[in-house]
Tab-separated table of C-alpha atoms in Angstrom:
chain	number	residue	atom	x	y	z
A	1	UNK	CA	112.184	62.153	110.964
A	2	UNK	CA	114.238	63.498	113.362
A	3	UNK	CA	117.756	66.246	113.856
A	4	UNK	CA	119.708	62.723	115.138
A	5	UNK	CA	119.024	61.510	111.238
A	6	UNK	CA	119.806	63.906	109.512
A	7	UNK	CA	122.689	64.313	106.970
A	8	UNK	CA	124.374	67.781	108.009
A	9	UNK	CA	127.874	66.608	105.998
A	10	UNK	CA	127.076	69.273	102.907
A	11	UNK	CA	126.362	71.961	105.285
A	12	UNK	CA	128.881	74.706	105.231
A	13	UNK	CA	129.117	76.991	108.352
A	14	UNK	CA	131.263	80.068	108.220
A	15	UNK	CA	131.693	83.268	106.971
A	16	UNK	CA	132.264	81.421	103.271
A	17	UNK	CA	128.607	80.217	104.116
A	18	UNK	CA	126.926	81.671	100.645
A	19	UNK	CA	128.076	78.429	98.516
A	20	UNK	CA	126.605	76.266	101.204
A	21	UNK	CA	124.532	72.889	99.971
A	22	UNK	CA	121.220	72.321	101.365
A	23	UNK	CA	121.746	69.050	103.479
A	24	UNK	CA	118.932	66.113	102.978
A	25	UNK	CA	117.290	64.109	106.025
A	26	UNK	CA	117.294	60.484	105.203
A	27	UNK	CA	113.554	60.642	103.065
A	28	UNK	CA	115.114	62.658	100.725
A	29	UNK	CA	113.538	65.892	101.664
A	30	UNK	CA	115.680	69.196	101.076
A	31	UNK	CA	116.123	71.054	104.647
A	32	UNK	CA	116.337	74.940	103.582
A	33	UNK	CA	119.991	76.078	105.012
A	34	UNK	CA	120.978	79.455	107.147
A	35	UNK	CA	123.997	80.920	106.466
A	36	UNK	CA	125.374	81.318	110.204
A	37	UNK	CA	128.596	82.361	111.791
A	38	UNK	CA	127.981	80.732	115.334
A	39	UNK	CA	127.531	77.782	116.300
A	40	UNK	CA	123.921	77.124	118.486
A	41	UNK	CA	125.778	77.277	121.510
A	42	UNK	CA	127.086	80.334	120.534
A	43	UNK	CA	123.872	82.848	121.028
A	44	UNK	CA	123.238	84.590	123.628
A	45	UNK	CA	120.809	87.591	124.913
A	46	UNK	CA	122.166	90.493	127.294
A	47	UNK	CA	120.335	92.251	130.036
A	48	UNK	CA	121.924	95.504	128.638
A	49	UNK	CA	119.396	95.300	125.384
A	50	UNK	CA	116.106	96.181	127.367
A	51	UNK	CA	118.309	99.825	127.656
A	52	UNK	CA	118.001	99.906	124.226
A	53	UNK	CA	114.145	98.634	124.376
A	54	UNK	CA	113.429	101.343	127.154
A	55	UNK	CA	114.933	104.112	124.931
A	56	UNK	CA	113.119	103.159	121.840
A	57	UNK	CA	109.913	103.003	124.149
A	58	UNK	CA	110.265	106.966	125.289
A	59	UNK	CA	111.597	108.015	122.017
A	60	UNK	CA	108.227	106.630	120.193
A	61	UNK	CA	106.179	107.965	123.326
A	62	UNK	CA	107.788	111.754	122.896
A	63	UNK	CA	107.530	111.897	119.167
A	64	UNK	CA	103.917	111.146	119.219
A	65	UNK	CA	103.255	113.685	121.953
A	66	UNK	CA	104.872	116.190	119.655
A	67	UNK	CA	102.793	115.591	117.294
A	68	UNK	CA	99.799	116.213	118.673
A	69	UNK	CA	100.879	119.006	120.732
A	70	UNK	CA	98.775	121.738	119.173
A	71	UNK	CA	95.823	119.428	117.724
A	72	UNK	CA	94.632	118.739	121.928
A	73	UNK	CA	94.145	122.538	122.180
A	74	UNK	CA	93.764	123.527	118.879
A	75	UNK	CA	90.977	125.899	119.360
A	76	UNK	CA	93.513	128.008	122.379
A	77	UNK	CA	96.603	128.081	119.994
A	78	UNK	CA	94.991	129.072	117.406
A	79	UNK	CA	93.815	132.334	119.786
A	80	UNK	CA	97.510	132.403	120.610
A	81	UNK	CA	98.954	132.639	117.075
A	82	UNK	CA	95.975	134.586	115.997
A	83	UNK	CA	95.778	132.014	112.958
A	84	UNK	CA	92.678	130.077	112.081
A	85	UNK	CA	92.271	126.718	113.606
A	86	UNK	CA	92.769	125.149	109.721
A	87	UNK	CA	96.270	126.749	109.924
A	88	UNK	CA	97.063	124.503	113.211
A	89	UNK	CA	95.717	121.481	111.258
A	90	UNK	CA	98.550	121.899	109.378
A	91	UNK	CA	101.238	121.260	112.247
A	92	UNK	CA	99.978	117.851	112.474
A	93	UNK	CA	99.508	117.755	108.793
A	94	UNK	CA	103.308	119.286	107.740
A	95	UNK	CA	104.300	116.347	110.382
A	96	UNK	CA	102.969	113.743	108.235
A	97	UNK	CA	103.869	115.242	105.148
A	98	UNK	CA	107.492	115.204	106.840
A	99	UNK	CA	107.126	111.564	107.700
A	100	UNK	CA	106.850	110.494	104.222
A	101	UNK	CA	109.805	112.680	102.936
A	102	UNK	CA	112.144	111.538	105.492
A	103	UNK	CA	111.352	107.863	105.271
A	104	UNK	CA	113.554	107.011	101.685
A	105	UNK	CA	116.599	108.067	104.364
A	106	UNK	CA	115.205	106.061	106.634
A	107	UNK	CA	115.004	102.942	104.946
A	108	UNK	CA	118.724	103.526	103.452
A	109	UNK	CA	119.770	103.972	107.257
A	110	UNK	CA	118.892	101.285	108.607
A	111	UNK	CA	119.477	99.150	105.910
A	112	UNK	CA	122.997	100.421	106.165
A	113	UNK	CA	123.647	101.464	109.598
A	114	UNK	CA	121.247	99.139	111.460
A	115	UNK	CA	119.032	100.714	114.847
A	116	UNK	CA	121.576	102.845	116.549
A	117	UNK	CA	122.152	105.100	113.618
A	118	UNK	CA	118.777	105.547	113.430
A	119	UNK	CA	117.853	106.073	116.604
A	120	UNK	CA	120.246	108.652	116.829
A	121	UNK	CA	119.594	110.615	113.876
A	122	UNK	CA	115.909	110.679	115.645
A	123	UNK	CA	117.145	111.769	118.886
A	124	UNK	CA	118.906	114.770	117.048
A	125	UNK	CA	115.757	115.987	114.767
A	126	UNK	CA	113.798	115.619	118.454
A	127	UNK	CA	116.111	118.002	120.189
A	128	UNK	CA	115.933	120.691	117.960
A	129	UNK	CA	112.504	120.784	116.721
A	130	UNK	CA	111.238	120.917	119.731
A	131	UNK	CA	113.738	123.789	120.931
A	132	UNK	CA	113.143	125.627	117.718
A	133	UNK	CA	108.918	125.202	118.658
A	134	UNK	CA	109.934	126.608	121.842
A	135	UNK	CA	111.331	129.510	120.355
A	136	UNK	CA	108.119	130.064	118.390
A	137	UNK	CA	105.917	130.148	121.033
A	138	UNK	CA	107.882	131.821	123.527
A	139	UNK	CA	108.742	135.028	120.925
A	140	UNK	CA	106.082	138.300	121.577
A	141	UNK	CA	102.730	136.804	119.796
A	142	UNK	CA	103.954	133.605	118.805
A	143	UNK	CA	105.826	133.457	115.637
A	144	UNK	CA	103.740	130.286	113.472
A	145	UNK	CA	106.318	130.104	110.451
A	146	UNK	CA	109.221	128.797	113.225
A	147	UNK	CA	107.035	127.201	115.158
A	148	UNK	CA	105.917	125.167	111.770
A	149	UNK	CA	109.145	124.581	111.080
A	150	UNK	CA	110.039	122.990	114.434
A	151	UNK	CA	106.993	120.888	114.023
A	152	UNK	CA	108.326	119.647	110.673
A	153	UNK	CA	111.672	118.735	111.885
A	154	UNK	CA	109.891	116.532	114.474
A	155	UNK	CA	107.822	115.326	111.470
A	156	UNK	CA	111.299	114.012	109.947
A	157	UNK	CA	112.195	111.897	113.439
A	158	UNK	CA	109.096	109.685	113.499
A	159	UNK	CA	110.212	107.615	110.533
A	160	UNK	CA	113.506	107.127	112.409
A	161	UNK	CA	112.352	105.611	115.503
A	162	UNK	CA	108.686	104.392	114.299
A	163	UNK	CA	110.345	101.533	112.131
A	164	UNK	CA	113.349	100.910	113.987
A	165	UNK	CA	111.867	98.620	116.586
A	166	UNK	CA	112.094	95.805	114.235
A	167	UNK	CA	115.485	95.676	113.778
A	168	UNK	CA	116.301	96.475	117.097
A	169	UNK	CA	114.649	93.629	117.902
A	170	UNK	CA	116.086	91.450	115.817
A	171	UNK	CA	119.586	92.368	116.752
A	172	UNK	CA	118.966	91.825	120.123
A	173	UNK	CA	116.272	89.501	120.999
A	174	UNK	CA	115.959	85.707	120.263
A	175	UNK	CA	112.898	84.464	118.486
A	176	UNK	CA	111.095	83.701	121.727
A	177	UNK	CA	110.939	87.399	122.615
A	178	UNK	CA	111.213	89.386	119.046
A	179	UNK	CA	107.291	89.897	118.754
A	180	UNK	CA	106.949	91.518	122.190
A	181	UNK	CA	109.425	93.609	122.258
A	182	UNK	CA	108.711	94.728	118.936
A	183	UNK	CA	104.996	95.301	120.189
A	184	UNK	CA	106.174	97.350	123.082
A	185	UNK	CA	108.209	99.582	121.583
A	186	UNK	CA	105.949	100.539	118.278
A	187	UNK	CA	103.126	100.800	120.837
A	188	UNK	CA	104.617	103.187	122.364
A	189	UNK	CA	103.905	105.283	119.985
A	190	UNK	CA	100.264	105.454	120.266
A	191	UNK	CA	100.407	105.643	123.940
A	192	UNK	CA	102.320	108.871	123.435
A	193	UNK	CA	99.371	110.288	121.874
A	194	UNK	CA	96.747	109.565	124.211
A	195	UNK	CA	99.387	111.491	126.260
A	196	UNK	CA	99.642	114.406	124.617
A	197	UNK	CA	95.551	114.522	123.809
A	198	UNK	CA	94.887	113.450	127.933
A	199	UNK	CA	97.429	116.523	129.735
A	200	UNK	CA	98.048	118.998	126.657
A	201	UNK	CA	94.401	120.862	127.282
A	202	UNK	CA	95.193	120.334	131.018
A	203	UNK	CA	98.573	122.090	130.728
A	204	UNK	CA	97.000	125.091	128.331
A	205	UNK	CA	94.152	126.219	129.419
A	206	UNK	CA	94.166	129.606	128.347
A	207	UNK	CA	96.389	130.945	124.972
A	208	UNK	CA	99.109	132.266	127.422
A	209	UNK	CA	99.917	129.328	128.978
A	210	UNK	CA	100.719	127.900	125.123
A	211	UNK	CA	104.318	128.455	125.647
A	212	UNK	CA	105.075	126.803	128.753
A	213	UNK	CA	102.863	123.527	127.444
A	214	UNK	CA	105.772	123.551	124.801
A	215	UNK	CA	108.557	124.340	127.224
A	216	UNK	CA	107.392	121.271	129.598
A	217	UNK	CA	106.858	118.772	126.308
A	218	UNK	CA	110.639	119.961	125.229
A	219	UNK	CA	112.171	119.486	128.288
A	220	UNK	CA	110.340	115.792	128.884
A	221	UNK	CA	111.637	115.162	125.252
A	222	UNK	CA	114.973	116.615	126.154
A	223	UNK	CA	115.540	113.978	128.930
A	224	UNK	CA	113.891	111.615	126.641
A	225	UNK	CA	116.524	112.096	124.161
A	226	UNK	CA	119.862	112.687	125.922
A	227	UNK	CA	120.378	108.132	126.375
A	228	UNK	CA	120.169	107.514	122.829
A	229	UNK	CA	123.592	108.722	121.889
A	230	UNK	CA	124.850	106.193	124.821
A	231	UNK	CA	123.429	102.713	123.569
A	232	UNK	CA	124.648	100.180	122.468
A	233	UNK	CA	125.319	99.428	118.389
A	234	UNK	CA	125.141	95.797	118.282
A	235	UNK	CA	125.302	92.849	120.770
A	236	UNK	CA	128.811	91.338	121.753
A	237	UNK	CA	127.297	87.837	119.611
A	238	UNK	CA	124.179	86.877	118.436
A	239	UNK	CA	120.851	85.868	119.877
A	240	UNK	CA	119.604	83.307	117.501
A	241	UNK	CA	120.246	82.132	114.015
A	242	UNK	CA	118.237	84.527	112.625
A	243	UNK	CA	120.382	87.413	112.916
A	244	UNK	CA	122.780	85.987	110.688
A	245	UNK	CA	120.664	85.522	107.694
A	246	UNK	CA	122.270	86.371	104.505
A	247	UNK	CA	119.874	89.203	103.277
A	248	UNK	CA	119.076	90.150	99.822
A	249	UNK	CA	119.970	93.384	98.068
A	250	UNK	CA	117.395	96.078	99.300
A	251	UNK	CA	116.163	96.895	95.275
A	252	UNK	CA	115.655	93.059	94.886
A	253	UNK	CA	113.722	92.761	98.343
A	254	UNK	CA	111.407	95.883	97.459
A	255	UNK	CA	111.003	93.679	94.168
A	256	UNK	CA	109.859	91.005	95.623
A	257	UNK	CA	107.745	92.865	98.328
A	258	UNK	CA	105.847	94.558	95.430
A	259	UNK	CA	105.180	90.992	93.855
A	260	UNK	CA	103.524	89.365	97.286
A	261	UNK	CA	99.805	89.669	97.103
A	262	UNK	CA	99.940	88.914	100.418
A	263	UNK	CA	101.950	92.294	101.075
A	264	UNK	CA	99.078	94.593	98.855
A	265	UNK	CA	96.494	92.755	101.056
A	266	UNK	CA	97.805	94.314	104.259
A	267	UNK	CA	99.297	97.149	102.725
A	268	UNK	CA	95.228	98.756	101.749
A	269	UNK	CA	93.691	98.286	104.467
A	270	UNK	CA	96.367	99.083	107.071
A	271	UNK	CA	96.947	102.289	104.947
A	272	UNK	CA	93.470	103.288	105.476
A	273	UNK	CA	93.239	102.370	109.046
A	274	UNK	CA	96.375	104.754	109.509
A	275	UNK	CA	95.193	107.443	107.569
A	276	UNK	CA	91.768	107.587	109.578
A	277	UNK	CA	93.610	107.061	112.821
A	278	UNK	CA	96.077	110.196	112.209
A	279	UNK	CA	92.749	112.293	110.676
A	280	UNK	CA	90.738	111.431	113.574
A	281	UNK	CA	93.327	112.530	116.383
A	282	UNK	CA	94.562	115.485	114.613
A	283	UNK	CA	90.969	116.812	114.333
A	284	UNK	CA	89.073	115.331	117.526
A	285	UNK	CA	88.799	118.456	119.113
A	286	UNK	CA	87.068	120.218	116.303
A	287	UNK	CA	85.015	117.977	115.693
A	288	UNK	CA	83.836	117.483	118.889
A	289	UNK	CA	83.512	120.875	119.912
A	290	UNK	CA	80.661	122.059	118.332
A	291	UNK	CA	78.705	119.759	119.676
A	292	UNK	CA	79.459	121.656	123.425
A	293	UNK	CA	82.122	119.626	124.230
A	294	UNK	CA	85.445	121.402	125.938
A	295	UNK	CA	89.212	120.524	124.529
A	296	UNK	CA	89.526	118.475	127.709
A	297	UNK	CA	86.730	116.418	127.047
A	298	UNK	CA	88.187	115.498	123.651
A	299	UNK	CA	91.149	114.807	125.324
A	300	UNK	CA	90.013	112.197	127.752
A	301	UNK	CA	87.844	111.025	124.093
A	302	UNK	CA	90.857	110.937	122.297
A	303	UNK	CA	92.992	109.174	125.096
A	304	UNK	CA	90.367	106.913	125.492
A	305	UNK	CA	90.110	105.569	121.897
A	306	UNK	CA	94.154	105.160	121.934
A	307	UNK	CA	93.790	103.519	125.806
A	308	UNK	CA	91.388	100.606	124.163
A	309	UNK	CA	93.538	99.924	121.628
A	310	UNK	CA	96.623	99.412	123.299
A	311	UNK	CA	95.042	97.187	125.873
A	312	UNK	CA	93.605	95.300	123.076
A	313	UNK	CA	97.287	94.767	121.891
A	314	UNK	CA	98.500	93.816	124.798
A	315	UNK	CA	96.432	91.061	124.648
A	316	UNK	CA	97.345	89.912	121.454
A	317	UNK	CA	100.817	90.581	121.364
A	318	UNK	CA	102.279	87.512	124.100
A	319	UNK	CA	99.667	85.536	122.218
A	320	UNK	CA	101.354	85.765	118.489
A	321	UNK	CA	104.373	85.288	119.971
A	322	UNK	CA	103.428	82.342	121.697
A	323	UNK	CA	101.732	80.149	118.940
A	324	UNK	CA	103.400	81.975	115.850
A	325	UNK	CA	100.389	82.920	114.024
A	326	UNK	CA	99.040	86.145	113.317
C-alpha cells in the first residue's frame, strides 16, 4: 500500500478543513486526516527560531538559579537576616508554592497567546523579583519580608518559561527536531541549578557578601531577560503539518487527559520524582552539614547530582527523537 494509491479526492484542504472526509487507500482502510492550511511544499524552518531556543535556554537557566539562591548558602543568609535557617527554607518553598498558583494563568496563556506571551510575562516577573530581592538584601540588616516577596514573584515566572518549550517548539521546529529542542531548553532548567548550588557559596562566603551574590545573580538575569521582549511571535509559515492541527477545546482536552491511564501512570511517579528532586536541592546543605561538610562542598554535591542527570539526558534525548519511542 503505498501514497501513489491512494484516494486523496474526499480530502478537503483549507481553512474550511473541519468538514473534511477521511480519504480511503485502495484496501479500504480509513487514513486519519489533518486539517492543514499549506500545502507540503509549503513548510519551512528559519534560522531566526534557535533566537528564540537560545532565549528560552537562559531564561530556564536564570529562573532556576533564583531559586536556589539562598538554599546554596543557607546556613550564611540565615546569619545575614538573623532568621533561622527553617525561615530560608521557605524562599525556596514560597517559590514553589508560587509555581503552582501562577500555573492556571499559565496554561490560559499559552493556550491563548502561544510562547511569546509567555515568555514575556516571565521575563517581566524575572526583572523585578530579582530587583525587589536586591533591595532586600542590600537595605541595613537585610529586610526578609521584601526579600520573600521578590523570591515569590520569581516563584510566579517558572511556570511561564518551564512549560513553554513545548510549544515553542512546536511552532517552530519540524518533527525531526521538536524532541531536542524541547530537551534543551527544559534542561536548562536543571542546569541552572547546579549553577546556582556550584558558585552561590563561592560568591558568599561570609553573611556580608549576601548582597552582592544577589546583585551579580540580578544583573546576569537582567541581561538574561532584556531579548525576550525582541523575539519573534510566530514563524512567517509553518514547519510541518503538525502545527496546523485543529486542537480541541482546552476543558475537553483536560477531560480527556484525566481519562488516559496512561497520563495517571506518569503523572505519580514523575510527581514524586519532582517533589524529592526540589526537597533534596532546597535542603542539601543542611543536611549535609552536620555531618562536617562546608556549603561549598554541598555545592559541588548538589551540582554534581544535577551534572549526571543532564548528561544522562543528553544521551537519551537525540535517541527518542531518532527512533520515536520513549
Amino acid at each position: 500500500m503505498g501514497d501513489d494509491n491512494m484516494d486523496m479526492s474526499n480530502v478537503k484542504i483549507g481553512p474550511d478543513s473541519h468538514d473534511m472526509k477521511l480519504p480511503r487507500d485502495p484496501d479500504g482502510v480509513t487514513i486519519p486526516a489533518v486539517s492543514l492550511t499549506h500545502d507540503e511544499g509549503g513548510y519551512k524552518v528559519y534560522k531566526r527560531r534557535f533566537f528564540g531556543l537560545a532565549q528560552l535556554v537562559l531564561l530556564n537557566v536564570v529562573v532556576s538559579w533564583d531559586w536556589l539562591t539562598f538554599s546554596a548558602v543557607s546556613k550564611t543568609s540565615s546569619e545575614y537576616f538573623d532568621v533561622s535557617e527553617a525561615a530560608i527554607n521557605w524562599l525556596s518553598t514560597g517559590f514553589l508554592f508560587a509555581f503552582c498558583v501562577a500555573s492556571p494563568a499559565v496554561i490560559w496563556t499559552l493556550n491563548k497567546g502561544g510562547p511569546k506571551p509567555s515568555i514575556v510575562a516571565c521575563a517581566a516577573l524575572l526583572l523585578v523579583g530579582n530587583w525587589v530581592r536586591y533591595a532586600g538584601t542590600k537595605a541595613k540588616d537585610g529586610i526578609f519580608g521584601v526579600t520573600m516577596f521578590g523570591q515569590v514573584l520569581i516563584g510566579f515566572a517558572q511556570p511561564f518559561v518551564l512549560t513553554a518549550p513545548t510549544r515553542y517548539s512546536d511552532a517552530w521546529f519540524s518533527d525531526r527536531g521538536r524532541t531536542s529542542a524541547t530537551a534543551v531548553a527544559t534542561l536548562a532548567n536543571p542546569l541552572g541549578g547546579a549553577l546556582g548550588q556550584l558558585i552561590g557559596p563561592m560568591w558568599a562566603t561570609k553573611p556580608s557578601e549576601i548582597p552582592n551574590m544577589v546583585l551579580y545573580v540580578a544583573i546576569i538575569s537582567t541581561v538574561a531577560c532584556i531579548p525576550s521582549f525582541f523575539i519573534p511571535s510566530l514563524p512567517p509559515t509553518p514547519p510541518s503539518a503538525a502545527f496546523n492541527v485543529t486542537r480541541i477545546p482546552l476543558t475537553q482536552s483536560h477531560c480527556n487527559l484525566f481519562r488516559a491511564l496512561e497520563f495517571w501512570l506518569i503523572f505519580f511517579p514523575f510527581g514524586i520524582y519532582v517533589g524529592l528532586f526540589n526537597s533534596i536541592s532546597s535542603l542539601l546543605n543542611q543536611i549535609l552539614e552536620p555531618h562536617g561538610f562546608s556549603e561549598t562542598d554541598a555545592g559541588i554535591t548538589g551540582a554534581l547530582l544535577i551534572f549526571v542527570g543532564l548528561a544522562a539526558a543528553a544521551i537519551c534525548s537525540p535517541v527518542t527523537d531518532n527512533t520515536n519511542t520513549i
